[in-house]
Coordinates of N, CA and C and ligand atoms in Angstrom, one line a residue:
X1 N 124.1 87.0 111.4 CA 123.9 87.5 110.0 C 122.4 87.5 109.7
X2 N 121.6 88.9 109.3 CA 120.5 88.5 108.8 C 120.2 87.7 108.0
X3 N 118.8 87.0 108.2 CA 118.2 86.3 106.8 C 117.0 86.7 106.9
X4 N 117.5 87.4 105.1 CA 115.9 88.1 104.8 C 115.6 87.3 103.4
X5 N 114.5 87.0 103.9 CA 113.8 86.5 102.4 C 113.3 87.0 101.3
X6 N 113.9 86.7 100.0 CA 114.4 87.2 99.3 C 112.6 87.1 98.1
X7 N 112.2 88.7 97.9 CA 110.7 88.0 97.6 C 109.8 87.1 98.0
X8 N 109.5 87.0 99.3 CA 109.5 85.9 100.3 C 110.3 85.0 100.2
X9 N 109.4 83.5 100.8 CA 110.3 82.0 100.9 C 110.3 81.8 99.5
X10 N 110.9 82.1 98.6 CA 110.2 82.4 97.3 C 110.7 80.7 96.3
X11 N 111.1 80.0 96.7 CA 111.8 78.9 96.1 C 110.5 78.1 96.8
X12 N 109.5 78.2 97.9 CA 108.5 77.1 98.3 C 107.0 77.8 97.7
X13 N 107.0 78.9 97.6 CA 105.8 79.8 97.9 C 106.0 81.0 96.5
X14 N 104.8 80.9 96.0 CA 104.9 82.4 94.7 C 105.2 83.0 95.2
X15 N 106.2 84.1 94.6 CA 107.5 85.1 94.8 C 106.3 86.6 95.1
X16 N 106.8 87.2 95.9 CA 106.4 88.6 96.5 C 104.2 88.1 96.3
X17 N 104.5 87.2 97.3 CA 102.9 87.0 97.4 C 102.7 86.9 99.1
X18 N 102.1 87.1 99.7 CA 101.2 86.6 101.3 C 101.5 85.8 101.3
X19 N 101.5 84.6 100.4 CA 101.9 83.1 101.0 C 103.5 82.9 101.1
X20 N 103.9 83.8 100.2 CA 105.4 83.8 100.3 C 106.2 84.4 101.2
X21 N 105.6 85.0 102.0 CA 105.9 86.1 103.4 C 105.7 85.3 104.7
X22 N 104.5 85.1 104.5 CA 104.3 84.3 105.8 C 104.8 82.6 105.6
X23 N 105.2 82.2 104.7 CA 106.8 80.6 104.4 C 107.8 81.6 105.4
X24 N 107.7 82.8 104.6 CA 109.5 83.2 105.1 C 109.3 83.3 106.9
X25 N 108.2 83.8 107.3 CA 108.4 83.9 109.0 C 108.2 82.3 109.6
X26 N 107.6 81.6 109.1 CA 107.2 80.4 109.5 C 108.8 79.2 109.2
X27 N 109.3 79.9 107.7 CA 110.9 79.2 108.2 C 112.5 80.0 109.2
X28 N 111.5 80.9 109.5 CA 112.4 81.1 110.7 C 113.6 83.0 110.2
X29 N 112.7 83.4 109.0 CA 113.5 84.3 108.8 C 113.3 85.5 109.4
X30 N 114.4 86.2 109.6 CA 114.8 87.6 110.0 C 113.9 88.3 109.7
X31 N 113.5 88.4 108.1 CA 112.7 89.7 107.7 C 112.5 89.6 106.1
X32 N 112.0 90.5 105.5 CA 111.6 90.4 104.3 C 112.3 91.0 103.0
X33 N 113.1 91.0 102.0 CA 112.8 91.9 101.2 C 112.1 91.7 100.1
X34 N 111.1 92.5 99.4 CA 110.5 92.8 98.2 C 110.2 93.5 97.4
X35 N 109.7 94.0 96.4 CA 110.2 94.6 95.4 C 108.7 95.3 95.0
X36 N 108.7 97.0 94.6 CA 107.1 98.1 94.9 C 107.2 98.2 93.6
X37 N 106.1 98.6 93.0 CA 105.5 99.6 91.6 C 104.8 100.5 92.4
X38 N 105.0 102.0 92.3 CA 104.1 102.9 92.8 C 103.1 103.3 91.6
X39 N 101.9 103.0 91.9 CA 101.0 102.9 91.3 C 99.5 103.7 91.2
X40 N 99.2 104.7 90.4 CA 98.7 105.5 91.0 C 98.8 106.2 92.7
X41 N 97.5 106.3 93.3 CA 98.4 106.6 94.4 C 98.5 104.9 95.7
X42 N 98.8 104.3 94.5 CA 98.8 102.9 95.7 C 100.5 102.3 95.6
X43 N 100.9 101.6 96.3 CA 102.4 100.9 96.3 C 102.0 99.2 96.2
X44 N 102.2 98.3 95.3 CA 101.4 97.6 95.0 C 103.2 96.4 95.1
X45 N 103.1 95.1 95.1 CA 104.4 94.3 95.7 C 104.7 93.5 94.6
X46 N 105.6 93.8 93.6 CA 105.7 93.0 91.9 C 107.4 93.5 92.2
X47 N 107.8 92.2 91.3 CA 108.7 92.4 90.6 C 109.1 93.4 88.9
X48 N 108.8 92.6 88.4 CA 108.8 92.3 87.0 C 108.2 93.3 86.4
X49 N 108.8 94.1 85.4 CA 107.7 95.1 84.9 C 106.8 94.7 83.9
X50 N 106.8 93.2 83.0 CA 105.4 92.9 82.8 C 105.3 91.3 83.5
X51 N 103.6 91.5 83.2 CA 103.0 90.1 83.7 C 102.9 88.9 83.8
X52 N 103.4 88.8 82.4 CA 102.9 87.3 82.3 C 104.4 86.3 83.2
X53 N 105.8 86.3 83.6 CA 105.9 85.4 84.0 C 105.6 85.0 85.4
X54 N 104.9 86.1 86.2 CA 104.3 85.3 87.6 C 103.2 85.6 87.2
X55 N 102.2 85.8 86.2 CA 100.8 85.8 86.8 C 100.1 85.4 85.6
X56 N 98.8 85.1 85.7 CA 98.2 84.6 84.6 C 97.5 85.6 83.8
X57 N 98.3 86.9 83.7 CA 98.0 88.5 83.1 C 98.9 88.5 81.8
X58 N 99.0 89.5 81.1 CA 99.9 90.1 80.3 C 100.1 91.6 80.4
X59 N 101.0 92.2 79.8 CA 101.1 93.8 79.4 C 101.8 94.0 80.3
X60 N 102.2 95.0 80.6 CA 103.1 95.5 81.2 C 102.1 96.4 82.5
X61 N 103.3 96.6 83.5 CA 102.3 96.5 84.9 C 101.8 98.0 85.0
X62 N 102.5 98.9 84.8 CA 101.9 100.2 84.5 C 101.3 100.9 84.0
X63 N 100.7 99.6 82.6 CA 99.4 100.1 81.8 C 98.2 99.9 82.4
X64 N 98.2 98.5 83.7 CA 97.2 98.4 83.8 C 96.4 99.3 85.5
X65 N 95.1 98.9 85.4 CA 94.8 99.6 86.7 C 94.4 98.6 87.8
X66 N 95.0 99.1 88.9 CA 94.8 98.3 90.7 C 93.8 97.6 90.4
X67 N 92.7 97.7 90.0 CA 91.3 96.6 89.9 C 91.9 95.4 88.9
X68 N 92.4 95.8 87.7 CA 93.1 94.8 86.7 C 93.9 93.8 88.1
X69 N 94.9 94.4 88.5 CA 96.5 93.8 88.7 C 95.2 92.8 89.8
X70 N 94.4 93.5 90.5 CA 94.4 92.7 92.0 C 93.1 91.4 91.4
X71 N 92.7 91.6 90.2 CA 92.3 90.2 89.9 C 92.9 89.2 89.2
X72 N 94.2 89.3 89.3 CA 94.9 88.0 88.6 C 95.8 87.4 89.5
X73 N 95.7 86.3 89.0 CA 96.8 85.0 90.1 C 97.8 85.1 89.6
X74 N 98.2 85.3 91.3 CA 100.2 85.3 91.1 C 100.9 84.2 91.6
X75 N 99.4 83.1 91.7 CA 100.3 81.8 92.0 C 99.2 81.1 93.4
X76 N 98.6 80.0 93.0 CA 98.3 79.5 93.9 C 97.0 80.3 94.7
X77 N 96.8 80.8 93.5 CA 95.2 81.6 93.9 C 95.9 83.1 94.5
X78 N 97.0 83.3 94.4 CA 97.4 84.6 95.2 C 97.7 85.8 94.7
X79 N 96.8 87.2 95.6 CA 96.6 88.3 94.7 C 98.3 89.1 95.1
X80 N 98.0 90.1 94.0 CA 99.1 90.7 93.9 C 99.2 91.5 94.9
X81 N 99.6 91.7 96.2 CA 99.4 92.5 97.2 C 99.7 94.2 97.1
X82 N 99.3 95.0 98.1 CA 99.5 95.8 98.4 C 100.5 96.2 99.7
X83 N 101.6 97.1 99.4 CA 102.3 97.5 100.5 C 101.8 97.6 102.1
X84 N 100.5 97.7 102.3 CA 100.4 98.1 103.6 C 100.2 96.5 104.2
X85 N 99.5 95.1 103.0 CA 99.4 93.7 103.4 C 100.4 93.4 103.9
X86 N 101.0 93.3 103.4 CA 102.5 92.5 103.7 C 103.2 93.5 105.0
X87 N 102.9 94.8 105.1 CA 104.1 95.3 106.7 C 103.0 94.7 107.2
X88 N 101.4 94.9 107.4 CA 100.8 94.6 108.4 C 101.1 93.1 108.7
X89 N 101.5 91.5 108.5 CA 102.2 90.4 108.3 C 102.9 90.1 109.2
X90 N 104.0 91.4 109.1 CA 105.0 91.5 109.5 C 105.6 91.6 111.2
X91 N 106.1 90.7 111.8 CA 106.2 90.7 113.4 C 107.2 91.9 113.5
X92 N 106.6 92.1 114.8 CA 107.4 93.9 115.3 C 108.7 93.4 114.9
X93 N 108.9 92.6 115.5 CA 110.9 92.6 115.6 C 111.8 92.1 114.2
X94 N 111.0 92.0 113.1 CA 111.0 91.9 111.9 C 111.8 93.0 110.9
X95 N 112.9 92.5 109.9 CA 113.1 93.4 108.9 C 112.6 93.4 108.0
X96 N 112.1 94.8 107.3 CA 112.0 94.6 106.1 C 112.5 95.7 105.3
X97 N 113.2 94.6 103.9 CA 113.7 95.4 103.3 C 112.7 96.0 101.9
X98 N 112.0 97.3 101.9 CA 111.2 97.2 100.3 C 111.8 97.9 99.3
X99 N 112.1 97.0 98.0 CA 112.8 97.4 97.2 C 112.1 98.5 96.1
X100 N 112.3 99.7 95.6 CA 111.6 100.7 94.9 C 111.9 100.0 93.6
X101 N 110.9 99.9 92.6 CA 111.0 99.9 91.1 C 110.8 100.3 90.3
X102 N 109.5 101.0 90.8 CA 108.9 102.3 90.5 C 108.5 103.4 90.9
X103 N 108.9 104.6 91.1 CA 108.4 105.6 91.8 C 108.0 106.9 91.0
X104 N 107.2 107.5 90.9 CA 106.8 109.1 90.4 C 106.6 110.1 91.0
X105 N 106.3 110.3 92.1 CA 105.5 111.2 93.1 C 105.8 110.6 94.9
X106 N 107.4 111.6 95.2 CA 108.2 111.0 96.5 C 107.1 111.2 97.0
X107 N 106.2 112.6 97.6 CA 105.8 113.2 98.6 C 103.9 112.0 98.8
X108 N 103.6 111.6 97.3 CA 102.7 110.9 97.4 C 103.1 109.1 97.6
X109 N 104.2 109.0 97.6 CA 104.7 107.7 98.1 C 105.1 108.0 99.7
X110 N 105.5 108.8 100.2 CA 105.8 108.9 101.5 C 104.6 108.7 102.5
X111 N 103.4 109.1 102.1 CA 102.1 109.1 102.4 C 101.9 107.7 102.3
X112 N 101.6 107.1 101.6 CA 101.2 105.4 100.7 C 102.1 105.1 102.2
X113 N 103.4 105.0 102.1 CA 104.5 104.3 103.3 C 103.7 104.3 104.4
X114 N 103.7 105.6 104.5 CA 103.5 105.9 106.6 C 101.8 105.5 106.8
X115 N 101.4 105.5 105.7 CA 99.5 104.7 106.1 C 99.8 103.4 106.4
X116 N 100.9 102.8 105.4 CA 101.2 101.1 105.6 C 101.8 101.1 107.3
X117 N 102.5 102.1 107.5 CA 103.8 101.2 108.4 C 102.6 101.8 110.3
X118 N 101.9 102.6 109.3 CA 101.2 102.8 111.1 C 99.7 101.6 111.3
X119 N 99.7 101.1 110.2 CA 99.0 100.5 110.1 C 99.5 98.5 110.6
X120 N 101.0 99.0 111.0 CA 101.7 97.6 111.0 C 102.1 98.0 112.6
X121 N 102.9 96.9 112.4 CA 103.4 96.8 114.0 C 105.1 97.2 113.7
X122 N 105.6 97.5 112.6 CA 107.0 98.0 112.6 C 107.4 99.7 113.1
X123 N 108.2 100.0 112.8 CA 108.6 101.2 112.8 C 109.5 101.6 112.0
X124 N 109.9 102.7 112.2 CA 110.8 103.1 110.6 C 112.4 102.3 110.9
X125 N 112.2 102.0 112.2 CA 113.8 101.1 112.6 C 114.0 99.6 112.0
X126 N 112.6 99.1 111.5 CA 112.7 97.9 111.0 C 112.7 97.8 109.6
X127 N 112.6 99.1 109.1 CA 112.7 98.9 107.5 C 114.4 99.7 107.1
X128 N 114.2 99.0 105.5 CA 115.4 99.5 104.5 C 114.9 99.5 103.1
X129 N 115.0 101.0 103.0 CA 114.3 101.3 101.3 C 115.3 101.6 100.9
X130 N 115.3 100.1 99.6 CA 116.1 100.2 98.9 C 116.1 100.1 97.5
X131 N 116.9 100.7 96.2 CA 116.8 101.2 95.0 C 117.8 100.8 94.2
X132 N 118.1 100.5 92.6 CA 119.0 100.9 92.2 C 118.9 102.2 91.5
X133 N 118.2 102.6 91.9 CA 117.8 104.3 91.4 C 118.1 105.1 92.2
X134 N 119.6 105.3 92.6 CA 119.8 106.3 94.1 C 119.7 107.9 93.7
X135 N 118.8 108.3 92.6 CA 118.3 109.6 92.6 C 117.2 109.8 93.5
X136 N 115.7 108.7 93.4 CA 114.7 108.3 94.3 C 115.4 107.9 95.9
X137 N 116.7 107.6 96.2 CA 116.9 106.9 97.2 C 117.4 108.8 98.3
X138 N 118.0 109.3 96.8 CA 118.6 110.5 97.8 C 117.3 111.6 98.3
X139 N 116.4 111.6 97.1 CA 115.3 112.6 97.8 C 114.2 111.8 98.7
X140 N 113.9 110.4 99.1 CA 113.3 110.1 100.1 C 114.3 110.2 101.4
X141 N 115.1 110.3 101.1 CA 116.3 110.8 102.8 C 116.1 112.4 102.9
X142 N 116.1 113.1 101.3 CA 116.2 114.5 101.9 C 114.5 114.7 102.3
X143 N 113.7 114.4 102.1 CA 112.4 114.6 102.7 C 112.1 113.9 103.6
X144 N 112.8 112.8 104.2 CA 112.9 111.7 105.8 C 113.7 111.2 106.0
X145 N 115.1 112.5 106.8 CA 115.4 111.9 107.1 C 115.8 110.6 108.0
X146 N 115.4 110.5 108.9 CA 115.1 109.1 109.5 C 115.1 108.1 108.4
X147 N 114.4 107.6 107.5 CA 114.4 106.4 107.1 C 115.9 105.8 106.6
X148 N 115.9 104.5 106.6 CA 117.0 104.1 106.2 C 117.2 103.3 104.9
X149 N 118.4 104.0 104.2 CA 118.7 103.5 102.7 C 119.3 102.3 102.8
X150 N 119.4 102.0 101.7 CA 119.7 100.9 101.1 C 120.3 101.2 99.7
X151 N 121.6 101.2 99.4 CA 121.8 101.2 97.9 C 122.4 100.2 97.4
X152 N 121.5 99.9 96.3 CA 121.8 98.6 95.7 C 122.7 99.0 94.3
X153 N 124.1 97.9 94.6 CA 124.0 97.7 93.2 C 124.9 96.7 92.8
X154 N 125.1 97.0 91.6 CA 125.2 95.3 90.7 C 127.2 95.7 90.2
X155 N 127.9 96.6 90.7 CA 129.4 96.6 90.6 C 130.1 96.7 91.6
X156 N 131.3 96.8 91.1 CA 132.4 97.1 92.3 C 132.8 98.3 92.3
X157 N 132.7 99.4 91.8 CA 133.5 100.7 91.2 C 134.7 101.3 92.3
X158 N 135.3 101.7 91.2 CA 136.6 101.7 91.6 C 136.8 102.4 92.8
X159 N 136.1 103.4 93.4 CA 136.2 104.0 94.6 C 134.8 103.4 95.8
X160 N 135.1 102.1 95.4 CA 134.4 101.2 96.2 C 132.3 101.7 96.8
X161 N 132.6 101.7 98.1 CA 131.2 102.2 98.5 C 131.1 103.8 98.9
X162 N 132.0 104.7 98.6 CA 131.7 105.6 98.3 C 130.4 106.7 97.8
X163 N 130.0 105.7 97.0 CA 128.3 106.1 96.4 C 127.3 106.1 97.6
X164 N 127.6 105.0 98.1 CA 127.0 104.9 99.6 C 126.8 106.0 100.5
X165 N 127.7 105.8 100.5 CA 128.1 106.9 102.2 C 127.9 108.4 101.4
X166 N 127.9 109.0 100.7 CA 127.3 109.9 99.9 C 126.1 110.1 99.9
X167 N 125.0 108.9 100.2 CA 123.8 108.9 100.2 C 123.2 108.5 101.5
X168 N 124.2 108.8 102.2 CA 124.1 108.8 103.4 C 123.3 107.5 103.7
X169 N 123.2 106.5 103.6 CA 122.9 105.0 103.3 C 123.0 104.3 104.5
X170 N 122.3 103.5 104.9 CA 122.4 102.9 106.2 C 123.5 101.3 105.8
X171 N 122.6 100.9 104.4 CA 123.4 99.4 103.8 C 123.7 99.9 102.3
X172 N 125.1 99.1 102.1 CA 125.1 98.9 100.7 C 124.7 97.3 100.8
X173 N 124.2 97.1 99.0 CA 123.2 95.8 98.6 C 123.6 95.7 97.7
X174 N 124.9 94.3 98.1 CA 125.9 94.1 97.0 C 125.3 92.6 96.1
X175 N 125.9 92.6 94.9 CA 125.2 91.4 94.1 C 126.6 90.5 94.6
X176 N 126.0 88.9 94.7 CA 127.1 87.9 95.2 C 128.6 87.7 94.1
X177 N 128.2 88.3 92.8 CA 128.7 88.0 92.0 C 129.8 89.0 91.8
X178 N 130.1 89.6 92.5 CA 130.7 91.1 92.8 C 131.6 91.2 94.0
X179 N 131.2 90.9 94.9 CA 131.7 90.9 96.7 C 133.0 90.2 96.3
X180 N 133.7 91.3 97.1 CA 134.9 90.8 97.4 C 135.0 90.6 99.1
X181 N 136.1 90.8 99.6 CA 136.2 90.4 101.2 C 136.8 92.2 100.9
X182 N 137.5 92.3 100.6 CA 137.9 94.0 100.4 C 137.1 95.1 100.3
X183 N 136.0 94.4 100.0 CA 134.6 95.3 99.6 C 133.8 96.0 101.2
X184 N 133.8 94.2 102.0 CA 133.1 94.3 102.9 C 133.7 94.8 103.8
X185 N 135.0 94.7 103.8 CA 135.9 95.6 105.0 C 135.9 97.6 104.7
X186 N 136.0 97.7 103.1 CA 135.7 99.1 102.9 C 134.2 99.7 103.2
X187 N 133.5 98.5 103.3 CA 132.3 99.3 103.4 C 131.8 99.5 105.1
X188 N 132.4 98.6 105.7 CA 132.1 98.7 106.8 C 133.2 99.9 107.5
X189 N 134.6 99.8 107.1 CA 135.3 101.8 108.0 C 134.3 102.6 106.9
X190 N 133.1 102.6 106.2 CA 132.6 103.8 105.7 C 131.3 104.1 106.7
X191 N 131.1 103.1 107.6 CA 130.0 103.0 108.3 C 128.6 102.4 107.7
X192 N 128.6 101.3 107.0 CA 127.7 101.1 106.4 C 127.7 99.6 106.4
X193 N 126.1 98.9 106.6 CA 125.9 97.5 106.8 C 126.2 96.9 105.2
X194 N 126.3 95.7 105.1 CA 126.4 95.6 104.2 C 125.6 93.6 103.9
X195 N 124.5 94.1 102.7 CA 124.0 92.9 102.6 C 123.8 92.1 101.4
X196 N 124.1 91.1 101.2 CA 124.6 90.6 99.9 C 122.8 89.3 99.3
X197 N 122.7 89.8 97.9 CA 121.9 89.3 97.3 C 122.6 88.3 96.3
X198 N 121.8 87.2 95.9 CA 121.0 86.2 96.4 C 121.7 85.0 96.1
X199 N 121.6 84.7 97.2 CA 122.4 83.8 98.6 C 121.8 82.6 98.8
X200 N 121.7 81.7 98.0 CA 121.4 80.1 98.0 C 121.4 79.1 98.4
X201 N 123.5 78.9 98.2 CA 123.8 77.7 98.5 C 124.8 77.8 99.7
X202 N 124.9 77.0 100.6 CA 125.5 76.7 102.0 C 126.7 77.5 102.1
X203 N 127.5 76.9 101.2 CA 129.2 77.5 100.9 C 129.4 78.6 100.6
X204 N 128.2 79.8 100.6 CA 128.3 81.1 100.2 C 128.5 81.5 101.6
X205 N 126.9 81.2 101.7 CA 127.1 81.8 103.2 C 127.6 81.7 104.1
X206 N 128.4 80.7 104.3 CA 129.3 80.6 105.0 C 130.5 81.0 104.9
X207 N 130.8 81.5 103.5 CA 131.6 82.0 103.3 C 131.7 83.8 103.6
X208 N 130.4 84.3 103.4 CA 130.1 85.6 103.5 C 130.1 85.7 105.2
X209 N 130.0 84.8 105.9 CA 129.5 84.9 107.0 C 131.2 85.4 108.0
X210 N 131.7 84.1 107.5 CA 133.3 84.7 107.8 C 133.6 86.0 107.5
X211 N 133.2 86.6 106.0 CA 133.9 88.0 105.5 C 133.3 89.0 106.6
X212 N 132.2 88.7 107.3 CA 131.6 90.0 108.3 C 130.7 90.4 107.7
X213 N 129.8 90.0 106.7 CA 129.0 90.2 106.0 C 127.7 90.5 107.5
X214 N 126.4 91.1 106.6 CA 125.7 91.5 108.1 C 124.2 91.1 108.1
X215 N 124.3 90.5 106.0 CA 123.1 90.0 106.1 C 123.3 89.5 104.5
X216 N 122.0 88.6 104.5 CA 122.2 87.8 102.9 C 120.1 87.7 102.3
X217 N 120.4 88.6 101.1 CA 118.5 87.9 101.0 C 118.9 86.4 100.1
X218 N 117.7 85.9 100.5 CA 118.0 84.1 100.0 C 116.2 83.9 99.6
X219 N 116.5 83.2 98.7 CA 114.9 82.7 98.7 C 114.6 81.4 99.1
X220 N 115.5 80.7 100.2 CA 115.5 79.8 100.7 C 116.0 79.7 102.3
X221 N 115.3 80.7 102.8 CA 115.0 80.9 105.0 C 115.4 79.6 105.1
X222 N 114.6 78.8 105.1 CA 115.3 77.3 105.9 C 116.7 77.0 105.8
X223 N 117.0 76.8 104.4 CA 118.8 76.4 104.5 C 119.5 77.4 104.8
X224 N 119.5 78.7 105.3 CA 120.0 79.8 105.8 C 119.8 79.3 107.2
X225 N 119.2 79.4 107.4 CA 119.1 78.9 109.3 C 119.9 77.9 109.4
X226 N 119.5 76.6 108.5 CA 120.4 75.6 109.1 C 121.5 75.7 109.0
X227 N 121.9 76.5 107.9 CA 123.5 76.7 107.4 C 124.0 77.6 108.7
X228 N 123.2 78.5 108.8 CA 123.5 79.6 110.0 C 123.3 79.7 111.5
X229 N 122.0 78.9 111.8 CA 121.5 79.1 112.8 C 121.3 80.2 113.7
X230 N 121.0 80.5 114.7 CA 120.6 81.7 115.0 C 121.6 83.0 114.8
X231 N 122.6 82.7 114.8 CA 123.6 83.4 114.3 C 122.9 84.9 114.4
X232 N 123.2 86.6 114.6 CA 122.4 87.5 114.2 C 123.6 88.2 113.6
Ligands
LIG301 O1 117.5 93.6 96.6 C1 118.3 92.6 96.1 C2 117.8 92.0 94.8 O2 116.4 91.7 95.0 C3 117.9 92.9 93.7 O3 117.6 92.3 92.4 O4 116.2 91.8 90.5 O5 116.1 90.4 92.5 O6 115.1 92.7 92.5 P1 116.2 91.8 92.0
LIG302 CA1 114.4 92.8 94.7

């Protein structure tokens, strides 16, 4: 079962920061996921659409400009990164998953992507761009398709993962609070991985691990390993 860390090691290390990425490979995890604002024409690695509860900023993150965002501490002296820091980080054999939060301009985000990822040691096999905005999710597949989706979301609807496989989706990115065991077996005869967010405590994953589950983000790499061990 993968373990991707969940805005990095993010329970040891400030959440979607350098130092929280490089916790997560250093405790032994699979790969990344984190969360974009496309920002002018840069992809910039934040959560939260305003400032102040990771950084010592305010306002909201799309008022301000790349020179603002990249002089404030996101913790522990740590700047707000840019998409191409964190793939370049990243070990070839590495997942990562980057989650979209904001997007305006596919064809100038596609650009932003492929400067980061040639600039890294991954390839488009190690990533999953993933959204709960599967309008953005469906026109970056109709303009590449190679890359691989991700659709996130936070229900069970009644015709299961259907939305998925519609979107021609590589994973659905189910909330833990949601998953059923019927879920993970529907989604897999639809052809689709399936990976469940966020995945804490021992008895989940273990539990998810039995369902066939194929991956969990956690913001805690270490107790995933030990709970899991190399397990893939
Ligand atoms: O991608 C899974 C999870 O990160 C989605 O929720 O709010 O933590 O970005 P959120
Ligand atoms: Ca996220």
């Amino acid at each position: 079962m993968l373990i991707l860390a969940h805005r990095g090691a993010s329970r040891d290390a400030p959440e979607n920061t350098l130092r929280a990425f490089n916790e997560a490979f250093s405790q032994h995890a699979h790969g990344l996921e984190f969360d974009t604002y496309q920002l002018h024409q840069d992809i910039i690695v934040f959560h939260d659409r305003w400032l102040h509860r990771t950084t010592n900023g305010s306002g909201r993150v799309l008022d301000q400009t790349i020179t603002t965002l990249r002089s404030l501490d996101a913790g522990f002296g740590e700047q707000i990164p840019f998409l191409h820091e964190v793939l370049a980080l990243c070990p070839g054999s590495s997942i990562c998953n980057i989650e979209i939060k904001q997007l305006h301009d596919v064809p100038a985000w596609l650009q932003c992507f492929d400067d980061a990822l040639h600039s890294s040691r991954l390839t488009t096999d190690n990533i999953i761009i993933s959204s709960f905005n599967h309008r953005w999710l469906r026109e970056i597949k109709a303009q590449r398709p190679a890359i691989q989706i991700g659709a996130l979301t936070a229900s069970f609807p009644v015709n299961g993962p259907a939305f998925a496989a519609e979107l021609d989706a590589y994973s659905i990115h189910v909330t833990l609070d949601m998953i059923e065991e019927s879920y993970v077996r529907e989604a897999h005869q639809a052809g689709l991985k399936v990976l469940v967010y966020t995945v804490d405590m021992p008895d989940d994953m273990l539990m998810l691990k039995s369902w066939g589950v194929d991956g969990i983000f956690t913001n805690v790499p270490t107790v995933a390993r030990a709970t899991l061990g190399d397990y893939l």
